[in-house]
mmCIF file of C-alpha atoms and ligand atoms in Angstrom:
data_model
loop_
_atom_site.group_PDB
_atom_site.id
_atom_site.type_symbol
_atom_site.label_atom_id
_atom_site.label_comp_id
_atom_site.label_asym_id
_atom_site.label_seq_id
_atom_site.Cartn_x
_atom_site.Cartn_y
_atom_site.Cartn_z
ATOM 1 C CA UNK A 1 -23.345 -8.904 1.893
ATOM 2 C CA UNK A 2 -19.663 -7.954 1.960
ATOM 3 C CA UNK A 3 -16.964 -8.893 -0.541
ATOM 4 C CA UNK A 4 -16.099 -12.024 1.475
ATOM 5 C CA UNK A 5 -19.685 -13.341 1.574
ATOM 6 C CA UNK A 6 -20.652 -12.344 5.090
ATOM 7 C CA UNK A 7 -23.010 -9.736 6.444
ATOM 8 C CA UNK A 8 -21.809 -7.586 9.344
ATOM 9 C CA UNK A 9 -24.278 -6.473 12.020
ATOM 10 C CA UNK A 10 -24.340 -5.628 15.706
ATOM 11 C CA UNK A 11 -24.516 -8.607 18.091
ATOM 12 C CA UNK A 12 -27.573 -9.153 20.268
ATOM 13 C CA UNK A 13 -28.110 -11.348 23.311
ATOM 14 C CA UNK A 14 -29.720 -13.938 20.984
ATOM 15 C CA UNK A 15 -26.239 -14.439 19.458
ATOM 16 C CA UNK A 16 -24.766 -15.604 22.793
ATOM 17 C CA UNK A 17 -24.835 -19.371 22.022
ATOM 18 C CA UNK A 18 -23.300 -18.939 18.551
ATOM 19 C CA UNK A 19 -20.715 -16.443 19.818
ATOM 20 C CA UNK A 20 -19.726 -18.913 22.536
ATOM 21 C CA UNK A 21 -19.278 -21.695 19.978
ATOM 22 C CA UNK A 22 -17.058 -19.607 17.691
ATOM 23 C CA UNK A 23 -15.129 -18.210 20.663
ATOM 24 C CA UNK A 24 -14.323 -21.667 22.071
ATOM 25 C CA UNK A 25 -13.493 -23.280 18.709
ATOM 26 C CA UNK A 26 -11.193 -20.379 17.783
ATOM 27 C CA UNK A 27 -9.424 -20.573 21.171
ATOM 28 C CA UNK A 28 -8.897 -24.341 20.811
ATOM 29 C CA UNK A 29 -7.555 -24.115 17.271
ATOM 30 C CA UNK A 30 -5.741 -20.796 17.468
ATOM 31 C CA UNK A 31 -4.194 -20.985 20.925
ATOM 32 C CA UNK A 32 -3.068 -24.645 20.960
ATOM 33 C CA UNK A 33 0.670 -24.583 21.660
ATOM 34 C CA UNK A 34 0.506 -20.920 22.729
ATOM 35 C CA UNK A 35 -1.695 -21.122 25.843
ATOM 36 C CA UNK A 36 -1.642 -23.540 28.799
ATOM 37 C CA UNK A 37 -4.089 -26.368 27.855
ATOM 38 C CA UNK A 38 -5.738 -25.992 31.296
ATOM 39 C CA UNK A 39 -6.776 -22.461 30.391
ATOM 40 C CA UNK A 40 -8.208 -23.609 27.052
ATOM 41 C CA UNK A 41 -10.070 -26.450 28.783
ATOM 42 C CA UNK A 42 -11.499 -24.035 31.375
ATOM 43 C CA UNK A 43 -13.094 -21.888 28.668
ATOM 44 C CA UNK A 44 -16.068 -24.160 27.974
ATOM 45 C CA UNK A 45 -18.960 -23.331 25.643
ATOM 46 C CA UNK A 46 -21.363 -23.215 28.616
ATOM 47 C CA UNK A 47 -19.151 -20.734 30.485
ATOM 48 C CA UNK A 48 -18.618 -18.591 27.399
ATOM 49 C CA UNK A 49 -22.339 -18.566 26.670
ATOM 50 C CA UNK A 50 -23.055 -17.247 30.172
ATOM 51 C CA UNK A 51 -20.365 -14.580 29.701
ATOM 52 C CA UNK A 52 -21.752 -13.481 26.337
ATOM 53 C CA UNK A 53 -25.323 -13.364 27.635
ATOM 54 C CA UNK A 54 -24.078 -11.167 30.488
ATOM 55 C CA UNK A 55 -21.922 -8.930 28.265
ATOM 56 C CA UNK A 56 -24.688 -8.403 25.696
ATOM 57 C CA UNK A 57 -27.592 -8.279 28.108
ATOM 58 C CA UNK A 58 -26.309 -5.771 30.635
ATOM 59 C CA UNK A 59 -24.415 -2.513 30.419
ATOM 60 C CA UNK A 60 -20.719 -3.470 30.545
ATOM 61 C CA UNK A 61 -18.296 -1.522 32.755
ATOM 62 C CA UNK A 62 -16.784 -0.113 29.546
ATOM 63 C CA UNK A 63 -18.673 0.581 26.372
ATOM 64 C CA UNK A 64 -17.888 -2.535 24.328
ATOM 65 C CA UNK A 65 -19.614 -3.075 21.014
ATOM 66 C CA UNK A 66 -19.537 -6.435 19.250
ATOM 67 C CA UNK A 67 -20.078 -6.848 15.518
ATOM 68 C CA UNK A 68 -20.781 -10.303 14.102
ATOM 69 C CA UNK A 69 -20.102 -11.658 10.607
ATOM 70 C CA UNK A 70 -23.005 -13.810 9.433
ATOM 71 C CA UNK A 71 -22.568 -16.213 6.504
ATOM 72 C CA UNK A 72 -25.164 -16.712 3.751
ATOM 73 C CA UNK A 73 -26.890 -19.617 5.520
ATOM 74 C CA UNK A 74 -27.161 -17.642 8.754
ATOM 75 C CA UNK A 75 -24.224 -19.258 10.589
ATOM 76 C CA UNK A 76 -22.042 -16.951 12.637
ATOM 77 C CA UNK A 77 -18.598 -16.853 10.976
ATOM 78 C CA UNK A 78 -16.799 -14.508 13.390
ATOM 79 C CA UNK A 79 -16.960 -11.463 15.604
ATOM 80 C CA UNK A 80 -15.039 -8.378 16.615
ATOM 81 C CA UNK A 81 -15.472 -6.433 19.872
ATOM 82 C CA UNK A 82 -14.382 -2.822 20.242
ATOM 83 C CA UNK A 83 -13.900 -1.058 23.585
ATOM 84 C CA UNK A 84 -14.071 2.732 23.755
ATOM 85 C CA UNK A 85 -11.922 3.814 25.401
ATOM 86 C CA UNK A 86 -9.280 1.073 25.712
ATOM 87 C CA UNK A 87 -9.776 -0.887 28.950
ATOM 88 C CA UNK A 88 -6.142 -0.939 30.086
ATOM 89 C CA UNK A 89 -5.018 2.600 29.250
ATOM 90 C CA UNK A 90 -5.682 5.758 31.157
ATOM 91 C CA UNK A 91 -6.319 7.515 27.864
ATOM 92 C CA UNK A 92 -9.832 8.563 26.888
ATOM 93 C CA UNK A 93 -8.752 9.055 23.242
ATOM 94 C CA UNK A 94 -7.459 5.568 22.438
ATOM 95 C CA UNK A 95 -9.839 2.754 21.491
ATOM 96 C CA UNK A 96 -9.168 -0.993 21.729
ATOM 97 C CA UNK A 97 -9.912 -4.047 19.632
ATOM 98 C CA UNK A 98 -10.988 -6.215 22.587
ATOM 99 C CA UNK A 99 -11.603 -9.401 20.572
ATOM 100 C CA UNK A 100 -11.335 -10.731 17.019
ATOM 101 C CA UNK A 101 -12.331 -14.349 16.440
ATOM 102 C CA UNK A 102 -13.318 -16.314 13.348
ATOM 103 C CA UNK A 103 -14.702 -19.859 13.249
ATOM 104 C CA UNK A 104 -11.721 -22.066 12.259
ATOM 105 C CA UNK A 105 -13.410 -23.644 9.196
ATOM 106 C CA UNK A 106 -13.733 -20.090 7.801
ATOM 107 C CA UNK A 107 -10.123 -18.977 8.393
ATOM 108 C CA UNK A 108 -8.271 -17.607 5.398
ATOM 109 C CA UNK A 109 -11.364 -16.277 3.606
ATOM 110 C CA UNK A 110 -10.924 -12.658 4.652
ATOM 111 C CA UNK A 111 -13.610 -12.647 7.368
ATOM 112 C CA UNK A 112 -11.209 -11.520 10.123
ATOM 113 C CA UNK A 113 -9.774 -8.746 7.954
ATOM 114 C CA UNK A 114 -13.289 -7.609 6.963
ATOM 115 C CA UNK A 115 -14.389 -7.437 10.628
ATOM 116 C CA UNK A 116 -11.226 -5.537 11.562
ATOM 117 C CA UNK A 117 -11.569 -3.102 8.642
ATOM 118 C CA UNK A 118 -15.196 -2.398 9.585
ATOM 119 C CA UNK A 119 -14.177 -1.779 13.219
ATOM 120 C CA UNK A 120 -11.413 0.647 12.171
ATOM 121 C CA UNK A 121 -13.765 2.428 9.727
ATOM 122 C CA UNK A 122 -16.314 2.862 12.513
ATOM 123 C CA UNK A 123 -13.673 4.254 14.884
ATOM 124 C CA UNK A 124 -12.382 6.642 12.193
ATOM 125 C CA UNK A 125 -15.933 7.857 11.616
ATOM 126 C CA UNK A 126 -16.202 8.540 15.353
ATOM 127 C CA UNK A 127 -12.854 10.406 15.236
ATOM 128 C CA UNK A 128 -10.881 8.037 17.463
ATOM 129 C CA UNK A 129 -7.232 8.951 16.781
ATOM 130 C CA UNK A 130 -5.642 5.632 17.810
ATOM 131 C CA UNK A 131 -6.448 1.968 18.501
ATOM 132 C CA UNK A 132 -4.558 -0.651 20.514
ATOM 133 C CA UNK A 133 -4.942 -4.393 21.058
ATOM 134 C CA UNK A 134 -3.163 -7.265 22.803
ATOM 135 C CA UNK A 135 -1.895 -10.285 20.906
ATOM 136 C CA UNK A 136 -0.295 -13.412 22.363
ATOM 137 C CA UNK A 137 3.384 -13.626 21.450
ATOM 138 C CA UNK A 138 3.785 -16.231 18.735
ATOM 139 C CA UNK A 139 0.247 -15.785 17.361
ATOM 140 C CA UNK A 140 1.660 -15.162 13.896
ATOM 141 C CA UNK A 141 -1.641 -15.710 12.055
ATOM 142 C CA UNK A 142 -3.343 -12.929 13.999
ATOM 143 C CA UNK A 143 -0.324 -10.618 13.853
ATOM 144 C CA UNK A 144 -0.221 -10.779 10.056
ATOM 145 C CA UNK A 145 -3.869 -9.678 9.929
ATOM 146 C CA UNK A 146 -3.151 -6.795 12.315
ATOM 147 C CA UNK A 147 0.075 -5.694 10.616
ATOM 148 C CA UNK A 148 -1.708 -5.632 7.242
ATOM 149 C CA UNK A 149 -4.249 -3.283 8.839
ATOM 150 C CA UNK A 150 -1.431 -0.967 9.982
ATOM 151 C CA UNK A 151 -0.877 -2.129 13.589
ATOM 152 C CA UNK A 152 2.672 -2.196 14.997
ATOM 153 C CA UNK A 153 4.084 -3.209 18.422
ATOM 154 C CA UNK A 154 4.292 -0.252 20.828
ATOM 155 C CA UNK A 155 6.720 -1.981 23.206
ATOM 156 C CA UNK A 156 4.247 -2.899 26.000
ATOM 157 C CA UNK A 157 4.023 -6.517 27.247
ATOM 158 C CA UNK A 158 1.795 -8.196 29.836
ATOM 159 C CA UNK A 159 0.572 -11.598 30.996
ATOM 160 C CA UNK A 160 -3.206 -11.525 31.237
ATOM 161 C CA UNK A 161 -5.964 -13.506 29.571
ATOM 162 C CA UNK A 162 -8.806 -13.025 32.000
ATOM 163 C CA UNK A 163 -9.334 -15.207 35.049
ATOM 164 C CA UNK A 164 -6.975 -18.183 35.101
ATOM 165 C CA UNK A 165 -7.424 -21.368 37.156
ATOM 166 C CA UNK A 166 -4.809 -21.711 39.954
ATOM 167 C CA UNK A 167 -1.400 -22.853 38.719
ATOM 168 C CA UNK A 168 -2.052 -21.951 35.099
ATOM 169 C CA UNK A 169 0.820 -20.268 33.299
ATOM 170 C CA UNK A 170 -0.397 -17.231 31.388
ATOM 171 C CA UNK A 171 1.238 -16.414 28.057
ATOM 172 C CA UNK A 172 3.021 -13.164 27.299
ATOM 173 C CA UNK A 173 1.071 -10.762 25.150
ATOM 174 C CA UNK A 174 2.328 -7.685 23.367
ATOM 175 C CA UNK A 175 0.423 -4.560 22.573
ATOM 176 C CA UNK A 176 -0.035 -3.356 19.007
ATOM 177 C CA UNK A 177 -1.197 0.105 18.028
ATOM 178 C CA UNK A 178 -2.330 1.980 14.950
ATOM 179 C CA UNK A 179 -2.910 5.692 14.516
ATOM 180 C CA UNK A 180 -6.057 6.331 12.475
HETATM 181 C C1 COA B 1 -6.701 -14.332 13.683
HETATM 182 C C2 COA B 1 -8.033 -14.609 13.004
HETATM 183 C C3 COA B 1 -9.133 -13.738 13.619
HETATM 184 C C4 COA B 1 -7.898 -14.267 11.519
HETATM 185 O O1 COA B 1 -9.163 -14.478 10.876
HETATM 186 P P1 COA B 1 -9.252 -14.888 9.332
HETATM 187 O O2 COA B 1 -10.655 -14.724 8.917
HETATM 188 O O3 COA B 1 -8.605 -16.198 9.094
HETATM 189 O O4 COA B 1 -8.354 -13.722 8.672
HETATM 190 P P2 COA B 1 -8.214 -13.426 7.115
HETATM 191 O O5 COA B 1 -8.848 -14.494 6.328
HETATM 192 O O6 COA B 1 -8.676 -12.048 6.907
HETATM 193 O O7 COA B 1 -6.624 -13.478 6.952
HETATM 194 C C5 COA B 1 -5.935 -14.714 7.124
HETATM 195 C C6 COA B 1 -5.158 -15.090 5.865
HETATM 196 O O8 COA B 1 -6.052 -15.337 4.803
HETATM 197 C C7 COA B 1 -5.686 -14.559 3.666
HETATM 198 N N1 COA B 1 -6.896 -14.171 2.955
HETATM 199 C C8 COA B 1 -7.698 -13.153 3.262
HETATM 200 N N2 COA B 1 -8.701 -13.064 2.375
HETATM 201 C C9 COA B 1 -8.546 -14.064 1.522
HETATM 202 C C10 COA B 1 -9.295 -14.514 0.424
HETATM 203 N N3 COA B 1 -10.392 -13.886 0.008
HETATM 204 N N4 COA B 1 -8.845 -15.604 -0.231
HETATM 205 C C11 COA B 1 -7.725 -16.221 0.191
HETATM 206 N N5 COA B 1 -6.977 -15.852 1.245
HETATM 207 C C12 COA B 1 -7.388 -14.784 1.896
HETATM 208 C C13 COA B 1 -5.002 -13.381 4.242
HETATM 209 O O9 COA B 1 -4.151 -12.780 3.295
HETATM 210 C C14 COA B 1 -4.262 -14.008 5.376
HETATM 211 O O10 COA B 1 -3.083 -14.617 4.896
HETATM 212 P P3 COA B 1 -1.763 -14.721 5.813
HETATM 213 O O11 COA B 1 -2.117 -15.575 6.991
HETATM 214 O O12 COA B 1 -0.761 -15.341 4.910
HETATM 215 O O13 COA B 1 -1.416 -13.341 6.216
HETATM 216 C C15 COA B 1 -8.437 -16.119 13.121
HETATM 217 O O14 COA B 1 -7.390 -16.887 12.620
HETATM 218 C C16 COA B 1 -8.740 -16.543 14.550
HETATM 219 O O15 COA B 1 -9.883 -16.500 14.999
HETATM 220 N N6 COA B 1 -7.676 -17.017 15.284
HETATM 221 C C17 COA B 1 -7.817 -17.480 16.644
HETATM 222 C C18 COA B 1 -8.119 -16.352 17.597
HETATM 223 C C19 COA B 1 -7.115 -15.229 17.532
HETATM 224 O O16 COA B 1 -5.920 -15.447 17.495
HETATM 225 N N7 COA B 1 -7.634 -14.007 17.566
HETATM 226 C C20 COA B 1 -6.831 -12.813 17.655
HETATM 227 C C21 COA B 1 -6.673 -12.502 19.085
HETATM 228 S S1 COA B 1 -5.552 -11.155 19.332
#
């Protein structure tokens, strides 16, 4: 059990339903006002569960490892996915934090920071020299967590949040980076 009362372990396909629940609740709470509501509505628990079952059950196109934070009663409090190498860079030596989500009732307890610290420790142990991630512009809560862990903007921007329904306006994201 970590300092913040959660246990960190690798995700398995059996976690797909719980991962989907956390993923959707964190999108709804965290992205309201930042992301087109149609995009939030399109990301249903059923769709996310199918995605997670696929991602965890089959070899992904990139090596992506997901670590989950499990609370004392067994509930999934959050997760962090790491892609090695980063999916959007033509750089075999830079890793990527592909996802960091915590169940909204558990925000502010240090779970997100603990997941991120464990991911960075793991990458350091594997001798990855740098890590990037994308954050939606205006997502101040997430940026504070990343900046505390050493991430800074590297100047890159994009509009991309996966597959969007037709007519949906995608938000700007900026890339953050930390050298390990
Ligand atoms: C961003 C996110 C992952 C952060 O998770 P979290 O578990 O709330 O993060 P932490 O608890 O580690 O840090 C949040 C705040 O709690 C504070 N905190 C951390 N540990 C604490 C503790 N033990 N006691 C009290 N406060 C604490 C932190 O200092 C931080 O304060 P700040 O917002 O003033 O900087 C979460 O809010 C989330 O899922 N958001 C929606 C999805 C999202 O934006 N993901 C990132 C995509 S790029």
